[in-house]
Tab-separated table of C-alpha atoms and ligand atoms in Angstrom:
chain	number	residue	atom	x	y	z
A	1	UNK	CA	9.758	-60.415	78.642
A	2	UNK	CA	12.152	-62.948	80.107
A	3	UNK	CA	12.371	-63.242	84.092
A	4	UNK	CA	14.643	-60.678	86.135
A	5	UNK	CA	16.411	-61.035	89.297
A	6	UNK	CA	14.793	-58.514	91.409
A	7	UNK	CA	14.465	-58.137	94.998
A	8	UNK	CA	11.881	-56.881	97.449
A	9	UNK	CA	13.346	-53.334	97.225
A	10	UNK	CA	13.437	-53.170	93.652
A	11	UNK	CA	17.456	-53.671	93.532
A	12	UNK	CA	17.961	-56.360	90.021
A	13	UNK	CA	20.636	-58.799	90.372
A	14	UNK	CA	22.878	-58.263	87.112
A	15	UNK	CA	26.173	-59.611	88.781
A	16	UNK	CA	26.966	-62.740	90.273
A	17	UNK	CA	30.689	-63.002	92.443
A	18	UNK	CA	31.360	-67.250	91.851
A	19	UNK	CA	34.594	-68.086	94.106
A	20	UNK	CA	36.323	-71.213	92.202
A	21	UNK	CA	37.665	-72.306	95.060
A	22	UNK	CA	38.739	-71.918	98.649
A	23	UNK	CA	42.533	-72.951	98.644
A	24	UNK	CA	45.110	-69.989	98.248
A	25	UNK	CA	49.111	-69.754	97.903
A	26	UNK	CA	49.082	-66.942	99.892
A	27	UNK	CA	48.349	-66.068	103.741
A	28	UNK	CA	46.887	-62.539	103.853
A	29	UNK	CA	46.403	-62.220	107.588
A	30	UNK	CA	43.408	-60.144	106.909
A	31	UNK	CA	41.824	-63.187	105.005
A	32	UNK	CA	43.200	-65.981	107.040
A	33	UNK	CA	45.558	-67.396	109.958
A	34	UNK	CA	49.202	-68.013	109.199
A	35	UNK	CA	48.743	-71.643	109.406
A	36	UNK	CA	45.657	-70.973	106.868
A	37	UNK	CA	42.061	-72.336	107.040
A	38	UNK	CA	40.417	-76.123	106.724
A	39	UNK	CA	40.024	-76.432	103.561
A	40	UNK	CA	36.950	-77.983	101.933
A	41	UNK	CA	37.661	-82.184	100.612
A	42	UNK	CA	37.725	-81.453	96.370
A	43	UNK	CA	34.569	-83.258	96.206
A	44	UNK	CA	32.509	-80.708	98.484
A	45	UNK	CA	33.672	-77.868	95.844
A	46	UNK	CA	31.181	-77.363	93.005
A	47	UNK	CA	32.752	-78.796	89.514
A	48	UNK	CA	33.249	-76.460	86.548
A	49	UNK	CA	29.962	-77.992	84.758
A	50	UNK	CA	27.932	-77.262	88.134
A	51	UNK	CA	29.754	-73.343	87.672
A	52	UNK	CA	28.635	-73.481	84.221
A	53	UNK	CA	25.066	-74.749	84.613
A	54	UNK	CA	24.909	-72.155	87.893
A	55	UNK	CA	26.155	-69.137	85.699
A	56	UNK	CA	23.751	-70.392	82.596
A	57	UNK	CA	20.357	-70.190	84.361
A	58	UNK	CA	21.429	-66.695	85.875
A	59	UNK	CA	22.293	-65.657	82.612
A	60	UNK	CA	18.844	-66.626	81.667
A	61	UNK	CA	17.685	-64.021	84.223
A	62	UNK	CA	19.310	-61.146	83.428
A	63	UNK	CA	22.740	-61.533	84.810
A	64	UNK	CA	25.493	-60.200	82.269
A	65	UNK	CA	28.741	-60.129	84.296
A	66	UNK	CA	30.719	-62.699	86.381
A	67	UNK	CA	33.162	-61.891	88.824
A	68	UNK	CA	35.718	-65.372	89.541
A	69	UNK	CA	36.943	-64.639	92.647
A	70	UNK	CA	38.739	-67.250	95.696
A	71	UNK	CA	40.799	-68.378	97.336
A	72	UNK	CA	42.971	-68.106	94.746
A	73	UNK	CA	41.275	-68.904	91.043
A	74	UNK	CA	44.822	-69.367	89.173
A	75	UNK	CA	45.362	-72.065	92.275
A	76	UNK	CA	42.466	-74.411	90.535
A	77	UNK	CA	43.647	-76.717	87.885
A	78	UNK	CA	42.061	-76.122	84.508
A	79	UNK	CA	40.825	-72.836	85.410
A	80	UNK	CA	41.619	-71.406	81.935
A	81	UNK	CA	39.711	-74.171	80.273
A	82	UNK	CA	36.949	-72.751	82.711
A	83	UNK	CA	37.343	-69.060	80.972
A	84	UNK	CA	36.995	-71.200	77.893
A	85	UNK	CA	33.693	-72.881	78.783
A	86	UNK	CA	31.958	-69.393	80.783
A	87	UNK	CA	32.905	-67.849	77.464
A	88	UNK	CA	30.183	-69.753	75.150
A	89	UNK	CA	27.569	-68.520	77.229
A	90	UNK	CA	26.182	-65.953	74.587
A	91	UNK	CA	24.044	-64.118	77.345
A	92	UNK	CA	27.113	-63.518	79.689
A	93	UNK	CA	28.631	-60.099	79.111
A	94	UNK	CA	31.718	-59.921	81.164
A	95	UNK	CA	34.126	-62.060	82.477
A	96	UNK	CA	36.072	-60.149	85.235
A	97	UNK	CA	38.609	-62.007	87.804
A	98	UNK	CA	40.557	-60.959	90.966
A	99	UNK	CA	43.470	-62.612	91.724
A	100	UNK	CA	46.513	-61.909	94.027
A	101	UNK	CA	48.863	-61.709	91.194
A	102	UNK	CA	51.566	-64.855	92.062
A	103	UNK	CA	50.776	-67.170	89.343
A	104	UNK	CA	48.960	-65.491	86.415
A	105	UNK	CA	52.027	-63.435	84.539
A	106	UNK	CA	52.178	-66.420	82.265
A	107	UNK	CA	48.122	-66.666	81.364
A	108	UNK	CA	48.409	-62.688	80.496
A	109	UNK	CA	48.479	-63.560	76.946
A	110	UNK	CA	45.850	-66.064	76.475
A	111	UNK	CA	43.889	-63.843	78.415
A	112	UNK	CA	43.680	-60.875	76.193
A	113	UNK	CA	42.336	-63.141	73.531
A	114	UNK	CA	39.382	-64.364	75.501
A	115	UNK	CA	37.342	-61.260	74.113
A	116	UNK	CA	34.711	-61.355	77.325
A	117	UNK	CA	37.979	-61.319	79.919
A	118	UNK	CA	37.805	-57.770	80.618
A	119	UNK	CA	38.846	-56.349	84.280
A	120	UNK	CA	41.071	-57.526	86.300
A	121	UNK	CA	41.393	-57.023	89.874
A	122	UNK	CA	44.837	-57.322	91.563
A	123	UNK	CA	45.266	-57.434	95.160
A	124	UNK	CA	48.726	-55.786	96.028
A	125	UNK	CA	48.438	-54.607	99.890
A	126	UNK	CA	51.875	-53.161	100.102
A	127	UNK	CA	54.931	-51.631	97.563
A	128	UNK	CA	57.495	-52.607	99.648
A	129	UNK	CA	59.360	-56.728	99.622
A	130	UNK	CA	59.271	-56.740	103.276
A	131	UNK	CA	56.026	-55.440	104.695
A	132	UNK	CA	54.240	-57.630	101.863
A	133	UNK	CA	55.885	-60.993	103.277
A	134	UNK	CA	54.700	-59.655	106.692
A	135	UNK	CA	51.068	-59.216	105.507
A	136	UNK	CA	50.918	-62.390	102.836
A	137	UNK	CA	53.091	-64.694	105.388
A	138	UNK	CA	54.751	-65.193	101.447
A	139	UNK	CA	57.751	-63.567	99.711
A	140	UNK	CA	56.404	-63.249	96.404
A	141	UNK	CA	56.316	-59.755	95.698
A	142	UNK	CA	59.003	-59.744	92.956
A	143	UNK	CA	56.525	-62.447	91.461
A	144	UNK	CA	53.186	-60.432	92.175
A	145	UNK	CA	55.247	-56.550	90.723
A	146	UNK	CA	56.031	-58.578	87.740
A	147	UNK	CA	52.418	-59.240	87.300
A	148	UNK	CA	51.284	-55.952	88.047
A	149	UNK	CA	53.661	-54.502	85.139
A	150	UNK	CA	52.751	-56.670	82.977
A	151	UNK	CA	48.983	-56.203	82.965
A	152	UNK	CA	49.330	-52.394	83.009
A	153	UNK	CA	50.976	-53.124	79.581
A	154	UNK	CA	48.257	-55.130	78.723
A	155	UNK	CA	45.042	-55.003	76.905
A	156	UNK	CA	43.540	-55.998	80.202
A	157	UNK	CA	41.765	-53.378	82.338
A	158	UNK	CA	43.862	-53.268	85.687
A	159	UNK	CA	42.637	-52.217	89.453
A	160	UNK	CA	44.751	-52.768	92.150
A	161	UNK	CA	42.979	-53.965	95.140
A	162	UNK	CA	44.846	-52.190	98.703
A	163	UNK	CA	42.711	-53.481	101.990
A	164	UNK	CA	43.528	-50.531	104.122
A	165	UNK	CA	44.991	-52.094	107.723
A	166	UNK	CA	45.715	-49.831	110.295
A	167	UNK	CA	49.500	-50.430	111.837
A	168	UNK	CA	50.358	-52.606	108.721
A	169	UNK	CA	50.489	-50.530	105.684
A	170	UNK	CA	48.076	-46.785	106.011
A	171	UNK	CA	51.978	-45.171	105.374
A	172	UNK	CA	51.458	-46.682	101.902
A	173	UNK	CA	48.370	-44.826	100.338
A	174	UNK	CA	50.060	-41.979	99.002
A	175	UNK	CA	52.470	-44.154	97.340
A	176	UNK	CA	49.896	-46.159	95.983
A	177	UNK	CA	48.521	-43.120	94.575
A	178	UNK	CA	51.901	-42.006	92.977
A	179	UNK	CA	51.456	-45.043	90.954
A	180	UNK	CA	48.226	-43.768	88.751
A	181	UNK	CA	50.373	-40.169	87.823
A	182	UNK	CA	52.564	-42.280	84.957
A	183	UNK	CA	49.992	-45.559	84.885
A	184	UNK	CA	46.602	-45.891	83.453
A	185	UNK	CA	45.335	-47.929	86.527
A	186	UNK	CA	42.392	-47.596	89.103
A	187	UNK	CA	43.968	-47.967	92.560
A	188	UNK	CA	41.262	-48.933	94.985
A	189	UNK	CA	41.084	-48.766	98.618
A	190	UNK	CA	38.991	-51.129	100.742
A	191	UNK	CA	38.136	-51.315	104.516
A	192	UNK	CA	39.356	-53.645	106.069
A	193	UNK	CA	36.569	-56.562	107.266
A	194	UNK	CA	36.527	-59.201	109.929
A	195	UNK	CA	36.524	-62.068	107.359
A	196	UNK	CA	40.007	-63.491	108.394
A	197	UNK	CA	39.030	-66.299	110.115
A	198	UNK	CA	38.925	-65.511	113.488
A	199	UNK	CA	36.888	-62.008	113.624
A	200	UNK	CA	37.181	-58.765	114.337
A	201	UNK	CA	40.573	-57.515	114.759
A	202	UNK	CA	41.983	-55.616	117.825
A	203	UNK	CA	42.913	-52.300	116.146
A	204	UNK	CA	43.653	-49.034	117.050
A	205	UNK	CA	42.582	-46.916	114.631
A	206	UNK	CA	39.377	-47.185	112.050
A	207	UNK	CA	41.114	-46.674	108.917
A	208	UNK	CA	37.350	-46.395	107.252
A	209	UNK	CA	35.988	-44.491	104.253
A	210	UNK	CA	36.575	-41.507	105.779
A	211	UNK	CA	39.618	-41.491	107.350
A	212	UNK	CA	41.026	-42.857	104.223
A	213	UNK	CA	39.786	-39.976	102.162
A	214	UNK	CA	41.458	-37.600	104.324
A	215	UNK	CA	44.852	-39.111	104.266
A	216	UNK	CA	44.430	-38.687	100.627
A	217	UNK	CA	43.709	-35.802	100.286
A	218	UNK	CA	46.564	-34.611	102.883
A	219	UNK	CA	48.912	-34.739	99.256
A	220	UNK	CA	46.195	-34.730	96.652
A	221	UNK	CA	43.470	-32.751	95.632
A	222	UNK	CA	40.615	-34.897	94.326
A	223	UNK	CA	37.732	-34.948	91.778
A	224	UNK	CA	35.070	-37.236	92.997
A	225	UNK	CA	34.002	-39.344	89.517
A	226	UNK	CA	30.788	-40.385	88.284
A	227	UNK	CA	30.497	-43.802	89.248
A	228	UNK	CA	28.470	-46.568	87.699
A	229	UNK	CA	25.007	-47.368	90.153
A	230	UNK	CA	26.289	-50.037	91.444
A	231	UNK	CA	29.609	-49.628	92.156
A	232	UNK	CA	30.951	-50.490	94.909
A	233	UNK	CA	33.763	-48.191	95.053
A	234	UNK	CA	33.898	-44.211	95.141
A	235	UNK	CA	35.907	-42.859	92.299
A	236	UNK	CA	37.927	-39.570	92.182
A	237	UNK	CA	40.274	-38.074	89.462
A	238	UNK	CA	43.899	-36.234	90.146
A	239	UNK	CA	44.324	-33.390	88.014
A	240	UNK	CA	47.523	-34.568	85.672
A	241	UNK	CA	47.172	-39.082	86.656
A	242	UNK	CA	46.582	-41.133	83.979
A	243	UNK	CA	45.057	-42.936	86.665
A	244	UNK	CA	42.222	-42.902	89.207
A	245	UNK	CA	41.789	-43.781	92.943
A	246	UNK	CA	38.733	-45.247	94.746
A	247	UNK	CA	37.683	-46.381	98.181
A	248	UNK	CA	35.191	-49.221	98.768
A	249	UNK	CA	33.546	-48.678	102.348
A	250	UNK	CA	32.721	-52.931	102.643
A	251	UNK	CA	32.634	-52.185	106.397
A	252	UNK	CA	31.289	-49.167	106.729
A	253	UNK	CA	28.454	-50.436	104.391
A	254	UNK	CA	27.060	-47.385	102.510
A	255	UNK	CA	26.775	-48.752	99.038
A	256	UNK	CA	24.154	-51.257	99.687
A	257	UNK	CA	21.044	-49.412	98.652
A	258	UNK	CA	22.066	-50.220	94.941
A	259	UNK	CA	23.406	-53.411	95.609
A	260	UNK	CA	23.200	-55.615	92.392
A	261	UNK	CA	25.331	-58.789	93.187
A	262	UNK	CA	24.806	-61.644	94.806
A	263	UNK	CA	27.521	-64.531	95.658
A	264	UNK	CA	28.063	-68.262	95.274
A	265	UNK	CA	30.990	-69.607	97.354
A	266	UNK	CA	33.246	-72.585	96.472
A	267	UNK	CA	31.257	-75.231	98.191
A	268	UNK	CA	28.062	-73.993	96.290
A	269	UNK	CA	26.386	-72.125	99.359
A	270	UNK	CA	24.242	-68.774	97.406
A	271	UNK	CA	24.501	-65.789	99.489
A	272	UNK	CA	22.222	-62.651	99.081
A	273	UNK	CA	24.876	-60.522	100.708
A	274	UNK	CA	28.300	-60.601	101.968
A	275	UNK	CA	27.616	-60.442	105.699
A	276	UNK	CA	24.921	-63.277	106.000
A	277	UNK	CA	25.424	-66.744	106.729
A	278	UNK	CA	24.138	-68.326	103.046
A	279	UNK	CA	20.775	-69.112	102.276
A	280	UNK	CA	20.835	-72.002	100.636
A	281	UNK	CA	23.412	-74.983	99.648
A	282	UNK	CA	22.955	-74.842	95.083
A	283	UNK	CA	25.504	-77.679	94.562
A	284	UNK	CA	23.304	-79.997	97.226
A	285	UNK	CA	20.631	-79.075	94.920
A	286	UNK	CA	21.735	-79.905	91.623
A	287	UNK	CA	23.592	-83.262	93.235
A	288	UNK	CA	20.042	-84.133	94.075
A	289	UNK	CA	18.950	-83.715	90.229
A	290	UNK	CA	17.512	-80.697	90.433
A	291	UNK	CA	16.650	-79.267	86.608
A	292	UNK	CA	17.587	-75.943	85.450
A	293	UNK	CA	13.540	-74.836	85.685
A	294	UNK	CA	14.065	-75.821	89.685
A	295	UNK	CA	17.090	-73.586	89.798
A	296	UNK	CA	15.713	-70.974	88.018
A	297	UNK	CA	12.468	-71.029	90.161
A	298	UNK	CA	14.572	-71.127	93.160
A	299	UNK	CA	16.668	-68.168	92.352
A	300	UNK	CA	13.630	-66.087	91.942
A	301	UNK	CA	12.348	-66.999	95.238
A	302	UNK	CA	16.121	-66.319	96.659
A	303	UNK	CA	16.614	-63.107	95.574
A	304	UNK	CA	13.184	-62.238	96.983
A	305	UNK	CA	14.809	-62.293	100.203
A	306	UNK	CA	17.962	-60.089	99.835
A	307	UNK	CA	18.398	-57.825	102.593
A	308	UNK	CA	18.106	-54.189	102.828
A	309	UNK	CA	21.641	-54.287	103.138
A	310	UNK	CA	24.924	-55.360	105.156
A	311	UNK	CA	23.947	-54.799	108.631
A	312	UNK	CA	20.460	-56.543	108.368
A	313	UNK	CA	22.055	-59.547	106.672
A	314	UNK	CA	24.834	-59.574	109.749
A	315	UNK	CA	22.023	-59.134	112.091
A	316	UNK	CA	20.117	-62.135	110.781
A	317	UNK	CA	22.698	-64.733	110.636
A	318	UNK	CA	22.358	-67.764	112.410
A	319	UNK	CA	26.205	-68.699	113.194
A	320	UNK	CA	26.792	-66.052	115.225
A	321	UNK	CA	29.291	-62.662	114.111
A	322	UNK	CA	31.512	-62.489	110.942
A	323	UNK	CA	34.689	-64.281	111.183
A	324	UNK	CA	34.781	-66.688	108.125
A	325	UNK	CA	37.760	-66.474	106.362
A	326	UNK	CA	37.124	-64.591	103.112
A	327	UNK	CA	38.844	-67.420	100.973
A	328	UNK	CA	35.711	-68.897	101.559
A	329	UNK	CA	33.442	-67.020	100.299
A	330	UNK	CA	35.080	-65.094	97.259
A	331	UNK	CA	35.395	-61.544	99.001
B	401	LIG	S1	27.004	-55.418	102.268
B	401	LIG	FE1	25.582	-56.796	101.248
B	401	LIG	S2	23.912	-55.523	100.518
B	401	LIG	FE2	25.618	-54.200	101.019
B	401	LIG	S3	26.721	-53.930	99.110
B	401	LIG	FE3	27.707	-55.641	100.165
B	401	LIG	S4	26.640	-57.441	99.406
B	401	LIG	FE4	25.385	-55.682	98.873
């Protein structure tokens, strides 16, 4: 039997998040500053054939789905060509991509004929012009609704992304629920984390898992779902929605014991879990010839070291507490 990702506790590594890049046309001031982040120089950010190789060797051990995440992916030149390439790859399963909705309405239909493009994840934080400009720092929401419609129509799988941030947009929820009575779409709630590029932010109220459940259920009665292992969000059903709702506690951290992903940010740094530091620099690695035997050995020997889960990894890091802008890393 082929070699399998699997860590010290047993957990196997089936899902690998690969962040294109770290640039972004929007501002979301619970990713970044207003004035953004410093960007990596091009040639620090892996190349598409580096992705490629990266994804192959995983592929080779067991992983079947991709998740191409940012920054931005649609910001990346040739990043459809990219879909093109990661789609050869006879092991890889799925193909699944988050993006913040501005620039992709026109890709919708080449996109539903890439067979292994499956699910994808739009991040919408707010229903209303105004308070979106005020969380993106961008006034694309016309742009971004459009997008939304339009995959909802698609053949595309749709879940709408919502980070949850107390005094910016909790009034929302219920609204965002109203969406999934008349649409067949997964609206999913996440914690907010203190990946914005400065740290943890000074607010009032934990809107957590929780507290976020409650509000919900203040209008709606709810069904929790059965959820995949290894999902990362908590699914419920409304009696009469076409549509579900979910929460992802990221923060709060209580989905880690079946934890099946690791990441690989833009400039090629591998990380075992969200909340550490990265373990080890891959696109160094292959610059410095390494063959896909070396990667393959050094994966296994990565993975070996995955932690337990969130709050070990963010106890071991080395550069002090979280505060990395999530651009880069790929969320
Ligand atoms: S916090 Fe780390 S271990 Fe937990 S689910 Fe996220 S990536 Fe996995």
């Amino acid at each position: 039997m082929s070699q399998q990702l699997i860590d010290s506790f047993g957990r196997q590594i089936k899902y690998v998040r690969l962040a294109v890049t770290d640039r972004c046309n929007l501002r979301c001031q619970y990713c970044m500053p207003a004035h953004g982040i410093e960007i990596a120089p091009r040639a620090d950010l892996l190349t598409f054939k580096e992705m490629y190789r990266i994804v192959r060797v995983l592929t080779e051990l067991g992983v079947t789905k991709v998740r191409l995440t940012g920054g931005e992916p649609f910001v990346r030149k040739d990043f459809i060509k990219f879909l093109e390439m990661l789609s050869f790859n006879d092991l890889l399963e799925t193909i699944n991509i988050t993006t913040n909705g501005a620039m992709i309405a026109k890709h919708i239909p080449v996109l539903e004929q890439m067979e292994k493009v499956q699910n994808i994840n739009l991040s919408i934080d707010s229903l209303q012009k105004e308070k979106f400009f005020q969380i993106t720092r961008r006034d694309v929401f016309p742009e971004v609704y459009e997008t939304f419609e339009l995959l909802e129509q698609s053949s595309l799988n749709l879940k709408l992304n919502v980070v949850v941030q107390a005094g910016f947009n909790t009034d929302e929820i219920v609204d965002f629920i109203a969406l999934t009575k008349e649409k067949n779409v997964a609206v999913r709630f996440i914690e907010e984390m203190p990946f914005n590029g400065k740290g943890q932010r000074d607010i009032q109220e934990n809107w957590n898992y929780t507290k976020i459940l409650e509000e919900i259920q203040t209008q709606f009665q709810v069904k929790q779902m059965v959820s995949e292992k290894s999902s990362t969000s908590r699914n419920f059903s409304i009696g009469g929605h076409q549509g579900s709702v979910g929460i992802i506690p990221a923060f709060t951290r209580t989905i880690c014991n079946d934890c099946n992903r690791i990441r690989v940010t833009p400039t090629g740094t591998f990380k075992n879990c969200l909340f550490d530091d990265g373990v080890f620099n891959l696109r160094d690695f292959l610059r410095a010839g390494a063959s896909n035997e070396e990667l393959k050995e050094l994966f296994l020997s990565l993975v070996k070291d995955k932690p337990a889960n969130g709050f070990v990894a963010e106890a071991n890091r080395k550069q002090g507490n979280v505060s990395e802008s999530m651009s880069t890393i790929g969320g």
